[in-house]
PDB file of C-alpha atoms in Angstrom:
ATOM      1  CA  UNK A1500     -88.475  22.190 -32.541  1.00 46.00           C
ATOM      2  CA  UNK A1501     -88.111  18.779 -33.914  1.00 52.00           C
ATOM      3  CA  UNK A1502     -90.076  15.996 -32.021  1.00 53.00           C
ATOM      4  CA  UNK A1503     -88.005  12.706 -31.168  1.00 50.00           C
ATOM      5  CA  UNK A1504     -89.176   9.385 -32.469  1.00 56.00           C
ATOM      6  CA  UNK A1505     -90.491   7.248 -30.146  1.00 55.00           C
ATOM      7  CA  UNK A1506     -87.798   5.000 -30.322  1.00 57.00           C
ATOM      8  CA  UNK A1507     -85.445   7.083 -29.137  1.00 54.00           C
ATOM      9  CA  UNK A1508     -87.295   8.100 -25.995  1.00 53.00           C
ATOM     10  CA  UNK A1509     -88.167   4.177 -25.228  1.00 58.00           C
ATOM     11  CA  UNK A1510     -84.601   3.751 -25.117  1.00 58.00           C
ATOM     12  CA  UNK A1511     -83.651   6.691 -23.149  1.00 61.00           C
ATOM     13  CA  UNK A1512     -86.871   5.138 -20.559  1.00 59.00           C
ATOM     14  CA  UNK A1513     -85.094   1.694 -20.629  1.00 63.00           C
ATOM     15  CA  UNK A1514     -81.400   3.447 -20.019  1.00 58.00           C
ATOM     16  CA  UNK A1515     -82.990   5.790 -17.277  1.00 58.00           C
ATOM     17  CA  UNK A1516     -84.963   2.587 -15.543  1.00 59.00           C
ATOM     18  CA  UNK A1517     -81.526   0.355 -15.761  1.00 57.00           C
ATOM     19  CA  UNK A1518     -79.437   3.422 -14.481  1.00 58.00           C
ATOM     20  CA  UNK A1519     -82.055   3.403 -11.210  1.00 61.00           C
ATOM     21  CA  UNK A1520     -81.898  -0.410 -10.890  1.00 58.00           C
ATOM     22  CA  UNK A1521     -77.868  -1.114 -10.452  1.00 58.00           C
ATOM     23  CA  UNK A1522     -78.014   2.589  -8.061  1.00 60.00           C
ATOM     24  CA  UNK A1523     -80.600   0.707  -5.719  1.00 57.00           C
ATOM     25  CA  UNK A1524     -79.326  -2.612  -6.118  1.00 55.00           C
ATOM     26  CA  UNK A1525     -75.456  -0.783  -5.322  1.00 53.00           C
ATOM     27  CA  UNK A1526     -76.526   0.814  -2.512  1.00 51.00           C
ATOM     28  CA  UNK A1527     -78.562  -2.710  -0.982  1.00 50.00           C
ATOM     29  CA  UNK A1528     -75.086  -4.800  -1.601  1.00 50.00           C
ATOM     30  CA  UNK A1529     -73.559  -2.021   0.706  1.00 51.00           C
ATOM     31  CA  UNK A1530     -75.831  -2.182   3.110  1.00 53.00           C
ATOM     32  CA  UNK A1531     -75.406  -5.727   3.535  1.00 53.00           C
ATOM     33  CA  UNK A1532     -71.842  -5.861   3.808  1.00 52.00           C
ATOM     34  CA  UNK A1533     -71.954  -3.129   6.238  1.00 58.00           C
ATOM     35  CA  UNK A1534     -74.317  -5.889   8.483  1.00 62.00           C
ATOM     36  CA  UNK A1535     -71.902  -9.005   7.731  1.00 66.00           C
ATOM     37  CA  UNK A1536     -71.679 -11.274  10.978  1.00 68.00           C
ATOM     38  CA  UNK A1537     -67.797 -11.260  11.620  1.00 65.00           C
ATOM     39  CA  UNK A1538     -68.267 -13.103  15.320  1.00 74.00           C
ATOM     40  CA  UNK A1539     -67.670 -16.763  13.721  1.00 78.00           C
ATOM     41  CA  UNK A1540     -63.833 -18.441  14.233  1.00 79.00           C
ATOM     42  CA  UNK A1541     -61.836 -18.102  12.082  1.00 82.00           C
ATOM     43  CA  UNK A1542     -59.618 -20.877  12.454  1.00 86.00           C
ATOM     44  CA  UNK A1543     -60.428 -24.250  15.123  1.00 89.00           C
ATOM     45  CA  UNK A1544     -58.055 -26.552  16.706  1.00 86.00           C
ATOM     46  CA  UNK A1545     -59.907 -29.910  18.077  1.00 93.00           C
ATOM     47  CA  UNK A1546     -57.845 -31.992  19.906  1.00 92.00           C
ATOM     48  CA  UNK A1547     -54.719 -29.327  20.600  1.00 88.00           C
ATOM     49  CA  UNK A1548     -52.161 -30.933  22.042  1.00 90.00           C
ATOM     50  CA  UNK A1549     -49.426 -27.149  21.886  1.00 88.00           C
ATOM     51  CA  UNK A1550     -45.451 -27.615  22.935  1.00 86.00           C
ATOM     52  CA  UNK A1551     -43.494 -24.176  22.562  1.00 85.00           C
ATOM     53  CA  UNK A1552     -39.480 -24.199  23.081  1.00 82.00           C
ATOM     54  CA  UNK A1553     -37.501 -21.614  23.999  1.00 80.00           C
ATOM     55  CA  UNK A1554     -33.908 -22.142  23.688  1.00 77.00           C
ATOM     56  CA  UNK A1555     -33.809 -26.014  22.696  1.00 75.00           C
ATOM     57  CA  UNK A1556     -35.762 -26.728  26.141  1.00 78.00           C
ATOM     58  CA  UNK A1557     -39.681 -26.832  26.635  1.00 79.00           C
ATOM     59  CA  UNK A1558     -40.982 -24.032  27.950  1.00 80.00           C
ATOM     60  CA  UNK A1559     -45.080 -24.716  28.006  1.00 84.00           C
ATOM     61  CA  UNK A1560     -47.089 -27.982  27.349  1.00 90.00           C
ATOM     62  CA  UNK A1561     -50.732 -27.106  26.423  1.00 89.00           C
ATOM     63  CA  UNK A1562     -53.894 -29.094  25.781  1.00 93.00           C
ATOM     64  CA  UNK A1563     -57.525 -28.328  25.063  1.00 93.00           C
ATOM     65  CA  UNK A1564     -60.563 -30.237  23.144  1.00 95.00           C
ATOM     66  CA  UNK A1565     -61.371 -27.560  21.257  1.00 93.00           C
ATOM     67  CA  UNK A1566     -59.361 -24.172  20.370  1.00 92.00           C
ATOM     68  CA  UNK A1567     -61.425 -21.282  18.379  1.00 92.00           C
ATOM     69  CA  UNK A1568     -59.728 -18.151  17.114  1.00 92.00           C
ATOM     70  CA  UNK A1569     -61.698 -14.930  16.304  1.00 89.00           C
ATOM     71  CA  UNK A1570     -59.498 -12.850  14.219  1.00 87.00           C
ATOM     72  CA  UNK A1571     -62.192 -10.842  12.591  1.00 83.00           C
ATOM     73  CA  UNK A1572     -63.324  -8.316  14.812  1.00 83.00           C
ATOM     74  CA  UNK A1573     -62.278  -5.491  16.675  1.00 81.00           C
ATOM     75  CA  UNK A1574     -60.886  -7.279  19.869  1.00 84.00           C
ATOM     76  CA  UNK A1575     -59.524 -10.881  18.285  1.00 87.00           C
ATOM     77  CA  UNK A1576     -59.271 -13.268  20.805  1.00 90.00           C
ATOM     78  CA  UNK A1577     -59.157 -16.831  21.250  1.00 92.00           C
ATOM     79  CA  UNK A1578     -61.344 -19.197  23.293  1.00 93.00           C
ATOM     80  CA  UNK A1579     -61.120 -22.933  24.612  1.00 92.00           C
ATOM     81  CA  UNK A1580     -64.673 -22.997  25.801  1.00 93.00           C
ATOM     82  CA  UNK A1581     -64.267 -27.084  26.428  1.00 95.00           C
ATOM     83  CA  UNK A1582     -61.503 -26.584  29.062  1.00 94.00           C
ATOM     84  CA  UNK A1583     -57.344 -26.679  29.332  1.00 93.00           C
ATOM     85  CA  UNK A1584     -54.171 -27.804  30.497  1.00 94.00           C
ATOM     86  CA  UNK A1585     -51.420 -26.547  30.678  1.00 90.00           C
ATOM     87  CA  UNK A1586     -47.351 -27.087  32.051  1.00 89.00           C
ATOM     88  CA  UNK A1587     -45.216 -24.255  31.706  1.00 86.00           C
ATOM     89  CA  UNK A1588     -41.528 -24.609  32.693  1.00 84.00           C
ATOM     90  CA  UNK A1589     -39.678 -21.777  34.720  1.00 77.00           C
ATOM     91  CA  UNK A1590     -35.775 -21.389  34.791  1.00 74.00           C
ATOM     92  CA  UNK A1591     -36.101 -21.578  38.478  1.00 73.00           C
ATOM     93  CA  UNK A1592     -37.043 -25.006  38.808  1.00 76.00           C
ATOM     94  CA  UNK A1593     -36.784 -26.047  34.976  1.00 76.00           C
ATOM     95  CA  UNK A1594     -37.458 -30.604  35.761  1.00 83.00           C
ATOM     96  CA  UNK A1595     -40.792 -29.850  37.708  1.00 85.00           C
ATOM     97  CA  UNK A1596     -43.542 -28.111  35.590  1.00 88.00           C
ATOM     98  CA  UNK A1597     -46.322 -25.864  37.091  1.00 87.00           C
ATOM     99  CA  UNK A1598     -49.551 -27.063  35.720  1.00 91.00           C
ATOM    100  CA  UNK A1599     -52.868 -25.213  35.510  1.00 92.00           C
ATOM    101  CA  UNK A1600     -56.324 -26.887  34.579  1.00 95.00           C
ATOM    102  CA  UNK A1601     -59.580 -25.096  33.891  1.00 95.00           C
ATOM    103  CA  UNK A1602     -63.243 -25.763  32.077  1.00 96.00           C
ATOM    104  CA  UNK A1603     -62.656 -22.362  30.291  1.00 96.00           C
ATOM    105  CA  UNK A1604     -60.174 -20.069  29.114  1.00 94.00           C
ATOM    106  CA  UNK A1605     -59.701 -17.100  26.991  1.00 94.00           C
ATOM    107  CA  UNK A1606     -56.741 -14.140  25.505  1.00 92.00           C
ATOM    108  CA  UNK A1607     -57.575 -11.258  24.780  1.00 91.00           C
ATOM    109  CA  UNK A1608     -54.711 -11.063  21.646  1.00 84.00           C
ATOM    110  CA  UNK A1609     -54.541  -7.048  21.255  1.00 84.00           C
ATOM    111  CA  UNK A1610     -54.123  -6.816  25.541  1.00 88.00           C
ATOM    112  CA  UNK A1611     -52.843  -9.800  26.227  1.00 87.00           C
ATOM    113  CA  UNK A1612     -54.716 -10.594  28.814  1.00 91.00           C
ATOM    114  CA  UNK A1613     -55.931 -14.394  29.608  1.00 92.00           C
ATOM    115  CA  UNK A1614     -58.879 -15.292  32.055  1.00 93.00           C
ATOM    116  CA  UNK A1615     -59.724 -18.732  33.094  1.00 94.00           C
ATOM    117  CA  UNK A1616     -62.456 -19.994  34.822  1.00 95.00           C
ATOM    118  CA  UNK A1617     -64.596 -22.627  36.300  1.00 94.00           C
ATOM    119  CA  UNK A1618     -62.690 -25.491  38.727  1.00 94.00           C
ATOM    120  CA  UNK A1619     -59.375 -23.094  37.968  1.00 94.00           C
ATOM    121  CA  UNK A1620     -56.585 -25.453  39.527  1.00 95.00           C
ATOM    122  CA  UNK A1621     -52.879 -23.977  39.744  1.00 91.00           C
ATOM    123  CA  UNK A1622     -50.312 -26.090  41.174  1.00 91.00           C
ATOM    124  CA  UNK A1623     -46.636 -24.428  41.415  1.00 87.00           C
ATOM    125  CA  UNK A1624     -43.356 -26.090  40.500  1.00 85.00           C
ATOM    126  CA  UNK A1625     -42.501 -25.477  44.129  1.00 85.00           C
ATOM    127  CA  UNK A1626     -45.525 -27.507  44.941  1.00 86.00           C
ATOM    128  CA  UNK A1627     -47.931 -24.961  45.867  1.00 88.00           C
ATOM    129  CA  UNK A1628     -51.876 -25.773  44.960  1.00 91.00           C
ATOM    130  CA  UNK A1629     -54.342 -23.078  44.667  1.00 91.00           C
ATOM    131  CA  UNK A1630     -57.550 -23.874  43.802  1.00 93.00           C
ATOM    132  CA  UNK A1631     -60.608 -20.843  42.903  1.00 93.00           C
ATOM    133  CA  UNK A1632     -63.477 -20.563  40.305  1.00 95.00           C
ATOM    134  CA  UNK A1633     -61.279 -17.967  38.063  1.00 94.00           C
ATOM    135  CA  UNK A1634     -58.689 -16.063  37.989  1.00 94.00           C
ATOM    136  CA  UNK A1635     -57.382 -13.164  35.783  1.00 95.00           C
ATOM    137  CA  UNK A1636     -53.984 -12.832  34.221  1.00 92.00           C
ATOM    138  CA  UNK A1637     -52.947  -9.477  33.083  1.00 92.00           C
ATOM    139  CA  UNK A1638     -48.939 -10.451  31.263  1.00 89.00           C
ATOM    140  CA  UNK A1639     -48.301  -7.067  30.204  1.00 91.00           C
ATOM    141  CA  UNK A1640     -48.305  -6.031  33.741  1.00 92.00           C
ATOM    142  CA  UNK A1641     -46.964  -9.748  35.331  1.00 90.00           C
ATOM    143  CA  UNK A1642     -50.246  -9.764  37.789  1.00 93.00           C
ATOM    144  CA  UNK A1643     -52.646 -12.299  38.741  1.00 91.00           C
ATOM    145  CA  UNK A1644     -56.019 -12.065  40.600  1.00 93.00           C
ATOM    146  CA  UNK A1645     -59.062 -13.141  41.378  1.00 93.00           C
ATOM    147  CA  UNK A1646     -62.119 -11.727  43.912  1.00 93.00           C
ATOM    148  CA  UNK A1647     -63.184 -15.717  43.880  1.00 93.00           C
ATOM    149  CA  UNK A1648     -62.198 -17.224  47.149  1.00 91.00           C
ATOM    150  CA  UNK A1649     -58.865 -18.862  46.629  1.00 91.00           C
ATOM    151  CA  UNK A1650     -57.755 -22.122  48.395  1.00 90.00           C
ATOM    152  CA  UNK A1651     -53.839 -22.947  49.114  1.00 88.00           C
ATOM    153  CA  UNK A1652     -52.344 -25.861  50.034  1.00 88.00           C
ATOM    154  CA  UNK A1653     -48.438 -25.741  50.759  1.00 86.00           C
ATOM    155  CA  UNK A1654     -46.659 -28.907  50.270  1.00 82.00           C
ATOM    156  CA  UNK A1655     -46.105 -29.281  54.179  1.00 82.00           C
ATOM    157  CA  UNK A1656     -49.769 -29.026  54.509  1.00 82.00           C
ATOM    158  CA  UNK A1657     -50.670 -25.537  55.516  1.00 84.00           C
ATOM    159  CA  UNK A1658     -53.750 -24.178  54.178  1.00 84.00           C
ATOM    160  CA  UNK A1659     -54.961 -20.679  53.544  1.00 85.00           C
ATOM    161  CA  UNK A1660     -58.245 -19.085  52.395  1.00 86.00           C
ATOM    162  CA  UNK A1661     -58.673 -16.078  50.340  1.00 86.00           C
ATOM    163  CA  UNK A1662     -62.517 -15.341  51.259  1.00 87.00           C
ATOM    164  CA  UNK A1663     -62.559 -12.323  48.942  1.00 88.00           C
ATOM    165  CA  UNK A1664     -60.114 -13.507  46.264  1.00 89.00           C
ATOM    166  CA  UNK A1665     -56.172 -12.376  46.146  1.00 90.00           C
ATOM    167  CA  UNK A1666     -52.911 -10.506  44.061  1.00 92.00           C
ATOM    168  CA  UNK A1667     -50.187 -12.082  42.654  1.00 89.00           C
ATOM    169  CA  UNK A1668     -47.034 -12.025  40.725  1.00 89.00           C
ATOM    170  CA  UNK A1669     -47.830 -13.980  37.818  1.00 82.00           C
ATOM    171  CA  UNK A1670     -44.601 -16.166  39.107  1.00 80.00           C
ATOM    172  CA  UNK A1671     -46.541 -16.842  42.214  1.00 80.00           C
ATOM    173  CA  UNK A1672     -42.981 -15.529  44.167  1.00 81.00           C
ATOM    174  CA  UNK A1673     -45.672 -13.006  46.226  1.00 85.00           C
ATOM    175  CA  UNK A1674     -49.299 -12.783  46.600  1.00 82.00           C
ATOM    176  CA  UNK A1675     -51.770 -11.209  48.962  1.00 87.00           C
ATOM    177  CA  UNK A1676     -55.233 -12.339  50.048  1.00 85.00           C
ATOM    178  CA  UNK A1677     -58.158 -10.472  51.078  1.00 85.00           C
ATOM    179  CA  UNK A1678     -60.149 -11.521  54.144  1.00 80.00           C
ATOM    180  CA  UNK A1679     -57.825 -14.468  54.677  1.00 74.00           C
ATOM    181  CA  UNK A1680     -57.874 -17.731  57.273  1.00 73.00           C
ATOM    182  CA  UNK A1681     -56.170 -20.860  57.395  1.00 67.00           C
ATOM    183  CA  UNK A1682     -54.034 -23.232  59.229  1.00 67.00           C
ATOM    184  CA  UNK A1683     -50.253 -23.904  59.954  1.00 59.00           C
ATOM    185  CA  UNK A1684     -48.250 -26.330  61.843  1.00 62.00           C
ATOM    186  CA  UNK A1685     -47.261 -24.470  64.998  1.00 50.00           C
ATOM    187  CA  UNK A1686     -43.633 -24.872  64.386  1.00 55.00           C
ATOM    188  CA  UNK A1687     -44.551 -22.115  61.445  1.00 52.00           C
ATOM    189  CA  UNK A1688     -45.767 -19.834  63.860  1.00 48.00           C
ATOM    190  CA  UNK A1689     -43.473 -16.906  65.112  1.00 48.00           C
ATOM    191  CA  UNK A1690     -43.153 -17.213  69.032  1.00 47.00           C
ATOM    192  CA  UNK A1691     -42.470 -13.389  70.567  1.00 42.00           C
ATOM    193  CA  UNK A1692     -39.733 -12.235  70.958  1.00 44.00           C
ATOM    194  CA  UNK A1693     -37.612 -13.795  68.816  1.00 45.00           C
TER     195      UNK A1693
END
């Protein structure tokens, strides 16, 4: 058997020790990107000021300070953690906007499903007011709630309580209220009988 020279088998040491090297170093690079923060926005809006049309007319006014997107995760959503405003137009009563105001809101893109919270203010374009600390909005489904307590005014002055928070349409046309109060004018009031 013929022995190798000994530069041979240096080289084969050097080739063997490189070959180990870029495997470990390989194998670290993969474990980082496995451990990559993707909970940063993507994109931010400051100072959104939002009109969408729908047929030539406008259809929703929206503001916020600051918009944040978060596209690259599992659940994307978007947050305006510095508050909101918004008009949206109906076909119903298309001159007077309903307006809602909040010091946070979020969508949830892939359900579509918006929450809103802290001083939530809703007024109606038929001049309805609700007031609660948040409130839920499900559009897949057309349903909003709350278990907040939930404080309407009508515009001739009756007011109701929703102690343990309430159901709506997301058109506000019907909603129900858990352990409500309030009070009407008596001319409201059904006398019996008739």
């Amino acid at each position: 058997m013929m022995a190798l020279p000994k530069i041979y088998l240096k080289n084969i040491a050097i080739l063997l020790g490189c070959a180990i090297f870029f495997m470990a170093c390989d194998e670290s690079l993969s474990n980082n990107s496995k451990k990559k923060k993707t909970n940063f926005p993507s994109q931010v809006i400051y100072k959104a000021d939002m009109i969408k049309h729908d047929s030539g007319m406008v259809s929703l006014r929206f503001k916020a300070p600051i918009i944040e997107k978060y596209e690259l995760i599992d659940s994307p959503y978007v947050e305006a953690r510095k508050g909101i405003y918004l008009e949206y137009f109906d076909k119903k009563n298309p001159k007077t906007p309903g307006k809602i105001w909040a010091n946070y809101a979020r969508l949830n893109e892939l359900r579509d499903f918006y929450t809103a919270k802290g001083n939530v203010k809703i007024r109606t374009s038929e001049g309805q007011f609700f007031a609660t600390q948040s409130i839920y909005w499900d559009k897949r489904n057309r349903k909003m709630y709350t278990q907040d307590t939930v404080f309407v005014t009508d515009k001739d002055g009756s007011i109701l309580v929703g102690a343990n928070g309430m159901v709506a349409k997301d058109d506000f046309s019907e909603y129900m209220f858990y352990n409500n109060s309030g009070s009407f004018p008596s001319k409201q009031i059904p006398t019996a009988g008739k």
